[in-house]
Short mmCIF file of C-alpha atoms and ligand atoms in Angstrom, two decimals:
data_model
loop_
_atom_site.label_atom_id
_atom_site.label_comp_id
_atom_site.label_asym_id
_atom_site.label_seq_id
_atom_site.Cartn_x
_atom_site.Cartn_y
_atom_site.Cartn_z
CA MET B 1 0.00 0.00 0.00
CA ILE B 2 1.34 3.43 -0.79
CA SER B 3 0.92 6.25 1.69
CA THR B 4 0.26 9.23 -0.58
CA GLN B 5 -3.08 10.85 -1.33
CA GLU B 6 -1.73 13.08 -4.10
CA SER B 7 -2.26 12.17 -7.73
CA ILE B 8 -1.38 13.27 -11.23
CA VAL B 9 -3.79 13.35 -14.12
CA SER B 10 -2.88 11.86 -17.48
CA ILE B 11 -4.24 13.96 -20.36
CA ASN B 12 -4.54 13.31 -24.09
CA PRO B 13 -2.64 16.29 -25.58
CA ALA B 14 -4.54 15.99 -28.86
CA THR B 15 -7.93 16.56 -27.22
CA GLY B 16 -7.45 17.65 -23.60
CA GLU B 17 -9.40 14.57 -22.48
CA GLU B 18 -8.53 13.07 -19.06
CA LEU B 19 -7.24 9.51 -19.42
CA GLY B 20 -6.75 8.56 -15.81
CA ARG B 21 -5.20 9.41 -12.44
CA VAL B 22 -2.25 7.82 -10.74
CA PRO B 23 -0.67 8.39 -7.33
CA ILE B 24 2.45 10.44 -6.76
CA TYR B 25 4.78 8.13 -4.88
CA SER B 26 6.35 9.86 -1.89
CA ALA B 27 9.94 9.29 -0.71
CA PRO B 28 8.92 6.57 1.82
CA ASP B 29 6.84 4.83 -0.87
CA VAL B 30 9.82 4.85 -3.22
CA SER B 31 12.15 3.49 -0.51
CA ASP B 32 9.67 0.74 0.15
CA ALA B 33 9.57 -0.13 -3.57
CA VAL B 34 13.38 -0.31 -3.71
CA HIS B 35 13.37 -2.58 -0.66
CA ARG B 36 10.84 -4.97 -2.21
CA VAL B 37 12.89 -5.22 -5.39
CA ARG B 38 16.03 -5.84 -3.36
CA VAL B 39 14.38 -8.76 -1.58
CA ALA B 40 13.08 -10.28 -4.84
CA GLN B 41 16.24 -9.87 -6.93
CA PRO B 42 18.57 -12.66 -5.64
CA ALA B 43 16.10 -15.42 -6.57
CA TRP B 44 15.75 -13.93 -10.04
CA ASN B 45 19.52 -13.80 -10.41
CA ASN B 46 19.70 -17.50 -9.49
CA LEU B 47 17.64 -18.37 -12.57
CA SER B 48 19.49 -19.25 -15.76
CA PHE B 49 19.55 -16.83 -18.69
CA ARG B 50 17.27 -19.27 -20.47
CA GLU B 51 14.67 -19.14 -17.70
CA ARG B 52 14.80 -15.33 -17.56
CA GLY B 53 14.56 -15.18 -21.33
CA LYS B 54 11.42 -17.32 -21.26
CA VAL B 55 9.65 -14.76 -19.07
CA ILE B 56 10.69 -11.92 -21.38
CA MET B 57 9.48 -13.87 -24.42
CA ARG B 58 6.13 -14.58 -22.76
CA ALA B 59 5.71 -10.87 -22.03
CA ARG B 60 6.63 -10.22 -25.66
CA ARG B 61 3.85 -12.56 -26.78
CA ILE B 62 1.36 -10.61 -24.65
CA ILE B 63 2.50 -7.34 -26.23
CA LEU B 64 2.01 -8.83 -29.69
CA ASP B 65 -1.48 -10.01 -28.76
CA GLU B 66 -2.38 -6.57 -27.37
CA ILE B 67 -0.49 -4.44 -29.86
CA ASP B 68 -3.53 -2.39 -30.96
CA GLU B 69 -4.59 -1.59 -27.42
CA ILE B 70 -1.02 -0.62 -26.42
CA ALA B 71 -0.61 1.55 -29.53
CA GLN B 72 -3.89 3.33 -28.68
CA LEU B 73 -2.70 3.98 -25.15
CA ILE B 74 0.66 5.39 -26.30
CA SER B 75 -1.05 7.54 -28.92
CA ARG B 76 -3.59 8.90 -26.46
CA GLU B 77 -1.00 9.69 -23.80
CA THR B 78 1.53 11.34 -26.14
CA GLY B 79 -0.50 12.58 -29.10
CA LYS B 80 1.59 10.66 -31.62
CA PRO B 81 -0.08 8.87 -34.57
CA ILE B 82 -0.84 5.19 -33.97
CA PRO B 83 1.41 4.03 -36.85
CA GLU B 84 4.27 5.93 -35.18
CA ALA B 85 3.50 4.24 -31.86
CA ILE B 86 3.68 0.86 -33.57
CA SER B 87 6.66 1.45 -35.85
CA MET B 88 8.81 3.64 -33.60
CA GLU B 89 8.00 2.22 -30.17
CA ILE B 90 6.36 -1.18 -30.03
CA THR B 91 8.09 -2.98 -32.90
CA PRO B 92 11.61 -1.92 -31.87
CA ALA B 93 10.85 -3.03 -28.30
CA LEU B 94 9.67 -6.44 -29.54
CA ASP B 95 12.92 -6.80 -31.47
CA LEU B 96 14.95 -5.75 -28.43
CA MET B 97 13.17 -8.22 -26.16
CA GLN B 98 13.94 -11.10 -28.50
CA TYR B 99 17.53 -9.98 -29.01
CA PHE B 100 18.45 -9.74 -25.33
CA ALA B 101 16.41 -12.79 -24.32
CA ARG B 102 18.58 -14.76 -26.76
CA GLN B 103 21.93 -12.99 -26.60
CA ALA B 104 22.43 -11.99 -22.96
CA ALA B 105 23.92 -15.39 -22.05
CA LYS B 106 26.57 -15.03 -24.74
CA PHE B 107 27.40 -11.42 -23.84
CA LEU B 108 27.65 -12.06 -20.10
CA LYS B 109 29.40 -15.43 -20.15
CA SER B 110 32.38 -15.45 -17.83
CA GLN B 111 35.65 -14.87 -19.65
CA LYS B 112 38.99 -16.55 -19.16
CA ILE B 113 41.91 -14.12 -19.48
CA ASN B 114 45.27 -15.11 -20.92
CA LEU B 115 47.77 -14.01 -18.26
CA GLY B 116 50.97 -14.10 -20.29
CA MET B 117 53.98 -14.62 -17.99
CA PHE B 118 51.79 -15.21 -14.92
CA LYS B 119 50.30 -18.22 -16.66
CA LEU B 120 53.73 -19.85 -16.33
CA LEU B 121 53.31 -19.68 -12.55
CA GLY B 122 50.07 -21.64 -12.83
CA ARG B 123 47.76 -18.68 -12.19
CA THR B 124 44.37 -18.31 -13.88
CA SER B 125 41.98 -15.39 -14.13
CA ARG B 126 38.34 -15.08 -15.02
CA ILE B 127 36.04 -12.11 -15.39
CA VAL B 128 32.54 -12.81 -14.14
CA TYR B 129 29.69 -10.41 -14.73
CA LYS B 130 27.43 -9.84 -11.73
CA PRO B 131 24.23 -7.82 -11.73
CA TYR B 132 24.26 -4.56 -9.81
CA GLY B 133 21.15 -5.55 -7.82
CA VAL B 134 18.53 -2.82 -8.05
CA ILE B 135 18.52 -0.51 -11.07
CA GLY B 136 16.51 2.73 -10.95
CA ILE B 137 15.18 3.74 -14.38
CA ILE B 138 13.81 7.25 -14.88
CA SER B 139 12.28 7.90 -18.25
CA PRO B 140 10.84 10.73 -20.39
CA TRP B 141 7.49 11.11 -22.12
CA ASN B 142 8.53 11.27 -25.76
CA PHE B 143 9.07 7.51 -26.20
CA PRO B 144 7.21 6.32 -23.10
CA TRP B 145 7.15 2.67 -24.19
CA SER B 146 10.38 1.91 -26.08
CA VAL B 147 12.79 3.85 -23.84
CA PRO B 148 11.78 2.37 -20.46
CA ILE B 149 10.90 -1.14 -21.61
CA GLY B 150 14.27 -1.45 -23.35
CA GLY B 151 16.10 -0.50 -20.17
CA VAL B 152 13.94 -2.72 -17.98
CA VAL B 153 14.39 -5.80 -20.20
CA MET B 154 18.15 -5.38 -20.45
CA ALA B 155 18.46 -4.88 -16.69
CA LEU B 156 16.33 -8.00 -16.05
CA MET B 157 18.28 -10.16 -18.47
CA ALA B 158 21.45 -9.13 -16.65
CA GLY B 159 19.91 -10.46 -13.40
CA ASN B 160 18.83 -7.16 -11.84
CA GLY B 161 15.52 -5.99 -10.40
CA VAL B 162 14.14 -2.59 -11.42
CA VAL B 163 12.30 0.39 -10.01
CA LEU B 164 10.86 2.34 -12.95
CA LYS B 165 9.77 5.97 -12.64
CA PRO B 166 7.89 6.87 -15.83
CA SER B 167 7.30 10.47 -16.89
CA GLU B 168 4.44 12.30 -15.19
CA LEU B 169 3.01 12.93 -18.69
CA THR B 170 2.81 9.24 -19.59
CA PRO B 171 2.29 7.25 -16.37
CA LEU B 172 -0.35 4.89 -17.80
CA THR B 173 2.07 3.65 -20.46
CA GLY B 174 4.66 3.09 -17.72
CA LEU B 175 2.18 1.06 -15.67
CA LYS B 176 1.32 -1.02 -18.73
CA ILE B 177 4.98 -2.06 -18.99
CA GLY B 178 4.85 -3.40 -15.43
CA ASP B 179 1.56 -5.10 -16.21
CA VAL B 180 2.74 -7.06 -19.28
CA LEU B 181 5.92 -8.20 -17.53
CA LEU B 182 3.95 -9.43 -14.55
CA ARG B 183 1.53 -11.32 -16.75
CA GLY B 184 4.54 -12.78 -18.59
CA GLY B 185 5.49 -14.48 -15.32
CA LEU B 186 7.92 -12.05 -13.71
CA PRO B 187 8.24 -12.55 -9.93
CA HIS B 188 5.81 -10.25 -8.18
CA ASP B 189 8.05 -7.65 -6.58
CA LEU B 190 10.93 -7.68 -9.07
CA VAL B 191 9.80 -4.67 -11.12
CA GLN B 192 8.10 -1.80 -9.35
CA VAL B 193 6.60 1.08 -11.30
CA VAL B 194 6.54 4.20 -9.12
CA THR B 195 4.40 6.89 -10.68
CA GLY B 196 4.91 10.56 -9.93
CA ASP B 197 6.61 13.76 -10.95
CA GLY B 198 10.15 15.08 -10.48
CA SER B 199 9.84 14.71 -6.71
CA THR B 200 9.35 10.94 -7.10
CA GLY B 201 12.34 10.80 -9.46
CA ALA B 202 14.44 12.77 -6.97
CA ALA B 203 13.36 10.37 -4.20
CA LEU B 204 14.49 7.42 -6.32
CA ILE B 205 17.99 8.89 -6.62
CA GLU B 206 18.17 9.02 -2.82
CA ALA B 207 16.54 5.64 -2.19
CA GLY B 208 19.67 3.50 -2.32
CA THR B 209 19.48 1.85 -5.76
CA ASP B 210 22.74 0.41 -7.08
CA LYS B 211 22.67 2.29 -10.39
CA ILE B 212 20.49 4.94 -12.00
CA CYS B 213 19.70 4.90 -15.72
CA PHE B 214 18.26 8.26 -16.62
CA THR B 215 16.85 9.41 -19.95
CA GLY B 216 15.70 13.01 -20.14
CA SER B 217 16.89 16.59 -20.35
CA VAL B 218 20.44 17.83 -19.77
CA GLU B 219 19.25 20.02 -16.92
CA THR B 220 17.67 17.14 -14.96
CA GLY B 221 20.58 14.86 -15.86
CA LYS B 222 23.04 17.28 -14.25
CA ARG B 223 20.89 17.55 -11.14
CA ILE B 224 20.72 13.76 -10.87
CA ALA B 225 24.48 13.37 -11.34
CA GLN B 226 25.06 15.88 -8.53
CA THR B 227 22.77 14.06 -6.09
CA ALA B 228 24.10 10.64 -7.06
CA ALA B 229 27.66 11.87 -6.47
CA ARG B 230 26.91 12.15 -2.76
CA THR B 231 26.69 8.37 -2.48
CA LEU B 232 28.82 7.66 -5.57
CA THR B 233 25.85 5.86 -7.11
CA PRO B 234 26.77 5.27 -10.76
CA VAL B 235 24.56 7.00 -13.32
CA LEU B 236 23.95 6.36 -16.99
CA LEU B 237 22.76 9.55 -18.68
CA GLU B 238 20.91 9.60 -22.01
CA LEU B 239 20.20 13.28 -22.58
CA GLY B 240 19.14 15.78 -25.20
CA GLY B 241 20.42 16.63 -28.65
CA LYS B 242 20.66 19.33 -31.31
CA ASP B 243 21.28 16.93 -34.11
CA PRO B 244 22.75 18.28 -37.36
CA MET B 245 22.06 16.97 -40.86
CA ILE B 246 24.63 17.79 -43.56
CA VAL B 247 23.40 17.63 -47.16
CA LEU B 248 26.35 17.60 -49.55
CA GLU B 249 26.16 18.70 -53.17
CA ASP B 250 26.47 15.09 -54.41
CA SER B 251 23.54 13.68 -52.42
CA ASN B 252 20.32 12.13 -53.66
CA LEU B 253 18.19 15.22 -53.12
CA GLU B 254 14.82 13.51 -53.10
CA ALA B 255 15.99 11.04 -50.45
CA ALA B 256 17.62 13.85 -48.45
CA ALA B 257 14.50 16.03 -48.56
CA ARG B 258 12.32 13.12 -47.41
CA GLY B 259 14.87 12.25 -44.72
CA ALA B 260 14.85 15.85 -43.47
CA VAL B 261 11.05 16.01 -43.31
CA TRP B 262 10.71 12.68 -41.52
CA GLY B 263 13.71 13.34 -39.26
CA ALA B 264 12.47 16.77 -38.21
CA PHE B 265 8.73 16.12 -37.89
CA ALA B 266 8.27 12.49 -36.79
CA ASN B 267 6.93 12.41 -33.23
CA SER B 268 6.18 16.13 -33.77
CA GLY B 269 9.93 16.74 -33.62
CA GLN B 270 10.03 15.51 -30.05
CA ALA B 271 12.81 12.96 -30.40
CA CYS B 272 16.25 13.32 -28.87
CA ALA B 273 17.62 12.37 -32.30
CA SER B 274 15.29 14.60 -34.35
CA VAL B 275 16.95 16.62 -37.10
CA GLU B 276 17.21 19.98 -35.33
CA ARG B 277 19.61 21.76 -37.71
CA CYS B 278 20.11 21.29 -41.43
CA TYR B 279 23.22 22.43 -43.33
CA VAL B 280 22.82 22.24 -47.09
CA HIS B 281 25.39 22.99 -49.79
CA GLU B 282 24.62 26.31 -51.46
CA SER B 283 24.65 24.85 -54.98
CA ILE B 284 21.63 22.63 -54.28
CA ALA B 285 19.99 24.63 -51.49
CA GLU B 286 17.17 26.16 -53.53
CA PHE B 287 16.02 22.85 -54.99
CA PHE B 288 16.36 21.04 -51.64
CA ILE B 289 14.52 23.69 -49.62
CA ASN B 290 11.68 23.94 -52.15
CA ARG B 291 11.21 20.19 -52.06
CA VAL B 292 11.28 20.13 -48.24
CA VAL B 293 8.63 22.87 -48.10
CA GLU B 294 6.51 21.05 -50.69
CA LEU B 295 6.66 17.76 -48.75
CA THR B 296 5.90 19.58 -45.50
CA GLY B 297 2.85 21.17 -47.08
CA GLY B 298 1.52 17.68 -47.85
CA LEU B 299 1.57 16.48 -44.21
CA LYS B 300 -1.73 15.93 -42.47
CA GLN B 301 -1.69 17.06 -38.85
CA GLY B 302 -4.27 15.94 -36.30
CA ASN B 303 -5.37 13.59 -33.55
CA GLY B 304 -2.97 10.64 -33.65
CA CYS B 305 -5.79 8.15 -33.02
CA GLU B 306 -7.49 9.13 -36.27
CA ASP B 307 -6.74 7.59 -39.65
CA SER B 308 -4.01 8.82 -42.01
CA VAL B 309 -2.58 11.47 -39.69
CA ASP B 310 1.10 12.11 -40.43
CA ILE B 311 1.97 14.40 -37.57
CA GLY B 312 0.36 14.44 -34.16
CA ALA B 313 0.08 16.74 -31.18
CA MET B 314 2.88 18.01 -29.01
CA SER B 315 2.99 16.44 -25.59
CA SER B 316 2.74 19.46 -23.32
CA GLU B 317 1.99 23.16 -23.23
CA ARG B 318 5.42 23.72 -21.70
CA GLN B 319 7.14 22.13 -24.69
CA LEU B 320 4.94 24.00 -27.14
CA LYS B 321 5.90 27.31 -25.50
CA ILE B 322 9.61 26.50 -25.93
CA VAL B 323 9.01 25.92 -29.63
CA GLU B 324 7.12 29.21 -29.96
CA GLU B 325 9.87 31.04 -28.14
CA HIS B 326 12.60 29.60 -30.39
CA VAL B 327 10.69 30.45 -33.57
CA GLN B 328 9.94 34.00 -32.35
CA ASP B 329 13.58 34.51 -31.37
CA ALA B 330 14.70 33.34 -34.83
CA VAL B 331 12.19 35.50 -36.68
CA SER B 332 12.96 38.62 -34.66
CA ASN B 333 16.63 38.11 -35.54
CA GLY B 334 16.02 37.81 -39.27
CA ALA B 335 14.90 34.24 -39.99
CA ARG B 336 12.23 33.63 -42.64
CA ILE B 337 9.30 31.27 -42.11
CA LEU B 338 8.87 29.27 -45.33
CA ILE B 339 5.93 27.25 -44.03
CA GLY B 340 4.18 26.84 -40.65
CA GLY B 341 5.52 28.99 -37.85
CA THR B 342 2.60 29.01 -35.41
CA ARG B 343 0.53 26.83 -33.13
CA LEU B 344 -2.77 25.60 -34.55
CA LEU B 345 -5.77 27.61 -33.48
CA GLU B 346 -8.11 26.17 -30.85
CA SER B 347 -10.86 26.16 -33.50
CA ALA B 348 -8.77 23.91 -35.78
CA GLN B 349 -8.02 21.31 -33.09
CA PRO B 350 -10.20 21.88 -30.01
CA GLY B 351 -8.37 21.17 -26.75
CA GLY B 352 -5.23 20.05 -28.59
CA LEU B 353 -1.59 21.14 -28.45
CA PHE B 354 -0.40 21.42 -32.03
CA PHE B 355 2.42 23.34 -33.66
CA ALA B 356 2.39 23.45 -37.45
CA PRO B 357 5.40 21.77 -39.09
CA THR B 358 7.76 24.65 -39.79
CA VAL B 359 10.70 25.28 -42.12
CA LEU B 360 12.96 28.29 -41.51
CA SER B 361 15.69 29.84 -43.67
CA GLY B 362 17.99 32.78 -42.97
CA VAL B 363 19.03 31.31 -39.61
CA ASN B 364 22.43 31.59 -37.93
CA HIS B 365 24.22 30.37 -34.82
CA THR B 366 23.33 33.38 -32.70
CA MET B 367 19.73 32.13 -32.65
CA LYS B 368 18.31 29.77 -30.02
CA ILE B 369 16.84 27.65 -32.81
CA MET B 370 20.40 26.70 -33.86
CA ARG B 371 21.87 26.27 -30.38
CA GLU B 372 19.30 25.00 -27.87
CA GLU B 373 17.20 21.85 -28.07
CA THR B 374 13.87 22.93 -29.60
CA PHE B 375 12.15 19.53 -29.40
CA GLY B 376 9.34 20.44 -31.75
CA PRO B 377 8.41 20.29 -35.44
CA VAL B 378 10.81 22.95 -36.70
CA LEU B 379 13.51 22.55 -39.34
CA PRO B 380 15.95 25.47 -39.59
CA VAL B 381 18.09 25.32 -42.75
CA MET B 382 21.46 27.04 -43.30
CA THR B 383 23.63 26.93 -46.40
CA PHE B 384 27.38 26.26 -46.56
CA ARG B 385 30.10 26.59 -49.18
CA HIS B 386 32.74 24.10 -48.15
CA GLU B 387 32.55 20.69 -46.54
CA SER B 388 34.91 21.86 -43.77
CA GLU B 389 32.51 24.67 -42.89
CA ALA B 390 29.60 22.22 -42.53
CA ILE B 391 31.66 19.94 -40.27
CA GLU B 392 32.78 22.89 -38.12
CA TRP B 393 29.21 24.14 -37.72
CA ALA B 394 27.82 20.70 -36.99
CA ASN B 395 30.38 20.28 -34.21
CA LYS B 396 29.78 23.76 -32.84
CA SER B 397 27.37 22.57 -30.18
CA THR B 398 27.34 21.54 -26.56
CA PHE B 399 25.31 18.49 -27.65
CA GLY B 400 26.53 15.37 -29.43
CA LEU B 401 23.86 12.71 -29.70
CA THR B 402 23.40 11.90 -33.39
CA ALA B 403 24.32 13.54 -36.70
CA SER B 404 23.82 12.65 -40.34
CA VAL B 405 25.67 13.14 -43.62
CA TRP B 406 24.01 12.87 -47.00
CA THR B 407 26.09 12.01 -50.07
CA CYS B 408 26.13 9.44 -52.88
CA ASP B 409 29.86 8.95 -52.23
CA LEU B 410 29.81 6.51 -49.30
CA LYS B 411 33.57 6.76 -48.78
CA ARG B 412 33.22 10.50 -48.37
CA GLY B 413 30.22 9.97 -46.08
CA ARG B 414 32.19 7.66 -43.79
CA ARG B 415 35.17 10.01 -43.74
CA ILE B 416 33.00 12.94 -42.68
CA ALA B 417 31.03 10.79 -40.22
CA GLU B 418 34.21 10.10 -38.26
CA LYS B 419 34.90 13.83 -37.98
CA LEU B 420 31.53 14.56 -36.41
CA GLU B 421 31.25 14.77 -32.63
CA ALA B 422 28.26 12.54 -31.93
CA GLY B 423 27.52 9.18 -30.34
CA THR B 424 25.92 7.98 -33.59
CA VAL B 425 26.44 9.26 -37.12
CA THR B 426 24.31 7.99 -39.97
CA VAL B 427 25.10 8.26 -43.66
CA ASN B 428 21.97 8.78 -45.77
CA GLU B 429 19.71 8.02 -42.80
CA VAL B 430 18.34 9.96 -39.85
CA LEU B 431 16.77 9.52 -36.45
CA TYR B 432 15.94 5.84 -36.25
CA THR B 433 18.99 4.04 -34.85
CA HIS B 434 17.70 3.95 -31.26
CA ALA B 435 15.42 1.28 -32.69
CA ILE B 436 18.36 -1.05 -33.37
CA PRO B 437 18.95 -3.22 -30.27
CA GLN B 438 22.28 -4.53 -31.55
CA THR B 439 24.10 -1.19 -31.66
CA PRO B 440 25.21 1.06 -28.80
CA TRP B 441 23.19 4.20 -28.17
CA GLY B 442 24.38 7.24 -26.28
CA GLY B 443 25.82 10.72 -26.56
CA VAL B 444 29.04 12.64 -26.23
CA LYS B 445 29.50 16.09 -24.67
CA GLN B 446 26.33 17.16 -22.84
CA SER B 447 24.18 14.58 -24.63
CA GLY B 448 25.13 12.11 -21.95
CA GLN B 449 27.46 9.45 -20.69
CA GLY B 450 27.44 5.69 -20.98
CA ARG B 451 25.71 3.54 -23.56
CA THR B 452 22.50 1.60 -23.78
CA HIS B 453 21.66 -1.18 -26.28
CA GLY B 454 24.06 -3.68 -27.82
CA ARG B 455 26.69 -5.57 -25.85
CA LEU B 456 28.13 -2.29 -24.55
CA GLY B 457 24.73 -1.34 -23.19
CA LEU B 458 24.32 -4.67 -21.40
CA LEU B 459 27.75 -4.31 -19.82
CA GLU B 460 26.55 -1.04 -18.22
CA LEU B 461 24.13 -3.12 -16.14
CA VAL B 462 26.65 -5.50 -14.61
CA LEU B 463 29.72 -5.32 -12.41
CA PRO B 464 32.75 -7.14 -13.80
CA GLN B 465 34.53 -9.10 -11.10
CA HIS B 466 38.05 -10.47 -11.52
CA VAL B 467 38.52 -13.89 -9.92
CA HIS B 468 42.20 -14.89 -9.79
P1 NAD L 501 12.92 15.72 -18.02
O1 NAD L 501 14.38 15.79 -17.70
O2 NAD L 501 12.07 16.89 -17.71
O3 NAD L 501 12.24 14.49 -17.26
C1 NAD L 501 12.68 13.16 -17.44
C2 NAD L 501 12.28 12.34 -16.22
O4 NAD L 501 12.98 12.82 -15.10
C3 NAD L 501 10.79 12.41 -15.87
O5 NAD L 501 10.36 11.13 -15.48
C4 NAD L 501 10.78 13.37 -14.68
O6 NAD L 501 9.70 13.19 -13.81
C5 NAD L 501 12.08 13.03 -14.01
N1 NAD L 501 12.63 14.09 -13.15
C6 NAD L 501 12.39 15.42 -13.20
N2 NAD L 501 13.11 16.06 -12.24
C7 NAD L 501 13.81 15.10 -11.59
C8 NAD L 501 14.77 15.12 -10.51
N3 NAD L 501 15.13 16.26 -9.92
N4 NAD L 501 15.31 13.96 -10.13
C9 NAD L 501 14.99 12.80 -10.72
N5 NAD L 501 14.09 12.71 -11.74
C10 NAD L 501 13.52 13.85 -12.17
O7 NAD L 501 12.85 15.32 -19.54
P2 NAD L 501 11.52 15.17 -20.44
O8 NAD L 501 11.00 16.54 -20.76
O9 NAD L 501 10.62 14.16 -19.84
O10 NAD L 501 12.11 14.50 -21.77
C11 NAD L 501 12.63 15.22 -22.85
C12 NAD L 501 14.15 15.16 -22.83
O11 NAD L 501 14.59 13.81 -22.88
C13 NAD L 501 14.74 15.83 -24.05
O12 NAD L 501 15.84 16.62 -23.68
C14 NAD L 501 15.20 14.64 -24.91
O13 NAD L 501 16.23 14.95 -25.81
C15 NAD L 501 15.61 13.68 -23.86
N6 NAD L 501 15.64 12.30 -24.37
C16 NAD L 501 16.84 11.70 -24.55
C17 NAD L 501 16.90 10.41 -25.09
C18 NAD L 501 18.22 9.73 -25.31
O14 NAD L 501 18.20 8.53 -25.54
N7 NAD L 501 19.34 10.43 -25.28
C19 NAD L 501 15.71 9.75 -25.40
C20 NAD L 501 14.50 10.39 -25.19
C21 NAD L 501 14.47 11.68 -24.67
#
């Protein structure tokens, strides 16, 4: 039983409709949840990888059976179109569950080390990988299914228990994750979902977990790192981005224009890896920008639960205001709005939070729109003359999550990719690589520290022990 009487209300940002109420877990409630997980975890760790994998695969089956209902829930809590909920959240999570259910044993098998001259003295060494114990996962609202479920599944496969604190904007989706895992056969107390706002998240940092995996803004990430430093609790930080897209003169312009539109406007631009800045070579800029504006004009915006909607609502008034502020700042400093530029009127979408997909030209690096994370459906485009200029500008940022290069010369693309300061660089692709469970995900500079996904991500959830 939790002690609190306070609750938060989950709202559909496309309509303003109330979806449900959940309690705000207080600090004692959170401590109690951590304690219950700590008691349940050793028995789970004693199971084989195969047995743990079976539970994950059963939960996966339940998700498949209930995919429409889950997609509806995600769409209603975030405002994103149902096809986006399925393709960008549920399907990648299904893939991840299968991957780690099958591969964790191989990745975490104990390793014999060749000791060179010490071998001659008859010594042997092994590295064994032990779970941390209790992992605290704090997640954002923009991918309320795929981000937390990925972390939870990886932590479980490594033998940990988890306390999950979902975003206050998407608590029902967070609770659904706990629900499907439980019905898949997970031991009762092993995963606890503690709903609440920042105060619940802050309580989790202080509640004595063995590691915190945080996904969210740079500001909150820094605050968490400071608090965690007091007890030297390790933290994995997956933070924001200001991801550049470089379109070279030898690129496939139709593919690049479509990539820019999808990369900037999918999820209403509210992805950490959204295209937030576009640098296009001056020789092709006019054609490219015209095509981007034309494609943007063809997008249908509306309630994500309705048919054939391309771009949904924004998740919160707070986020919408940031987008408005960035666009106003850019325009008052000389930027031109080529399409969009404003929120949709109440009469167009009653009760909904919508910002029209927007393309800006005439931008520069003094503007917020080119420096700070906008996290909305805005694509500012700048032109460059030389490749070196584009690389310099792309790197001129405190962020470093993802970046992309567009060119038909793949050798050139790879060469430039390695010069870009980002955790992931794609050549002729944008945005989607968080969906790949096999490859590491994470940022450099203020976009975060540590990696999730892939073998490197799994190793973040275990303690290597040397047995000599
Ligand atoms: P946020 O930092 O406001 O909140 C994230 C989570 O932290 C929420 O659950 C919130 O309740 C909790 N929180 C707030 N204050 C806290 C505190 N003091 N201590 C502990 N927890 C606290 O971020 P948001 O607005 O929910 O999400 C958007 C941000 O997330 C963007 O910056 C985006 O780029 C980033 N993001 C990053 C990735 C990635 O993989 N790098 C993925 C998705 C989103």
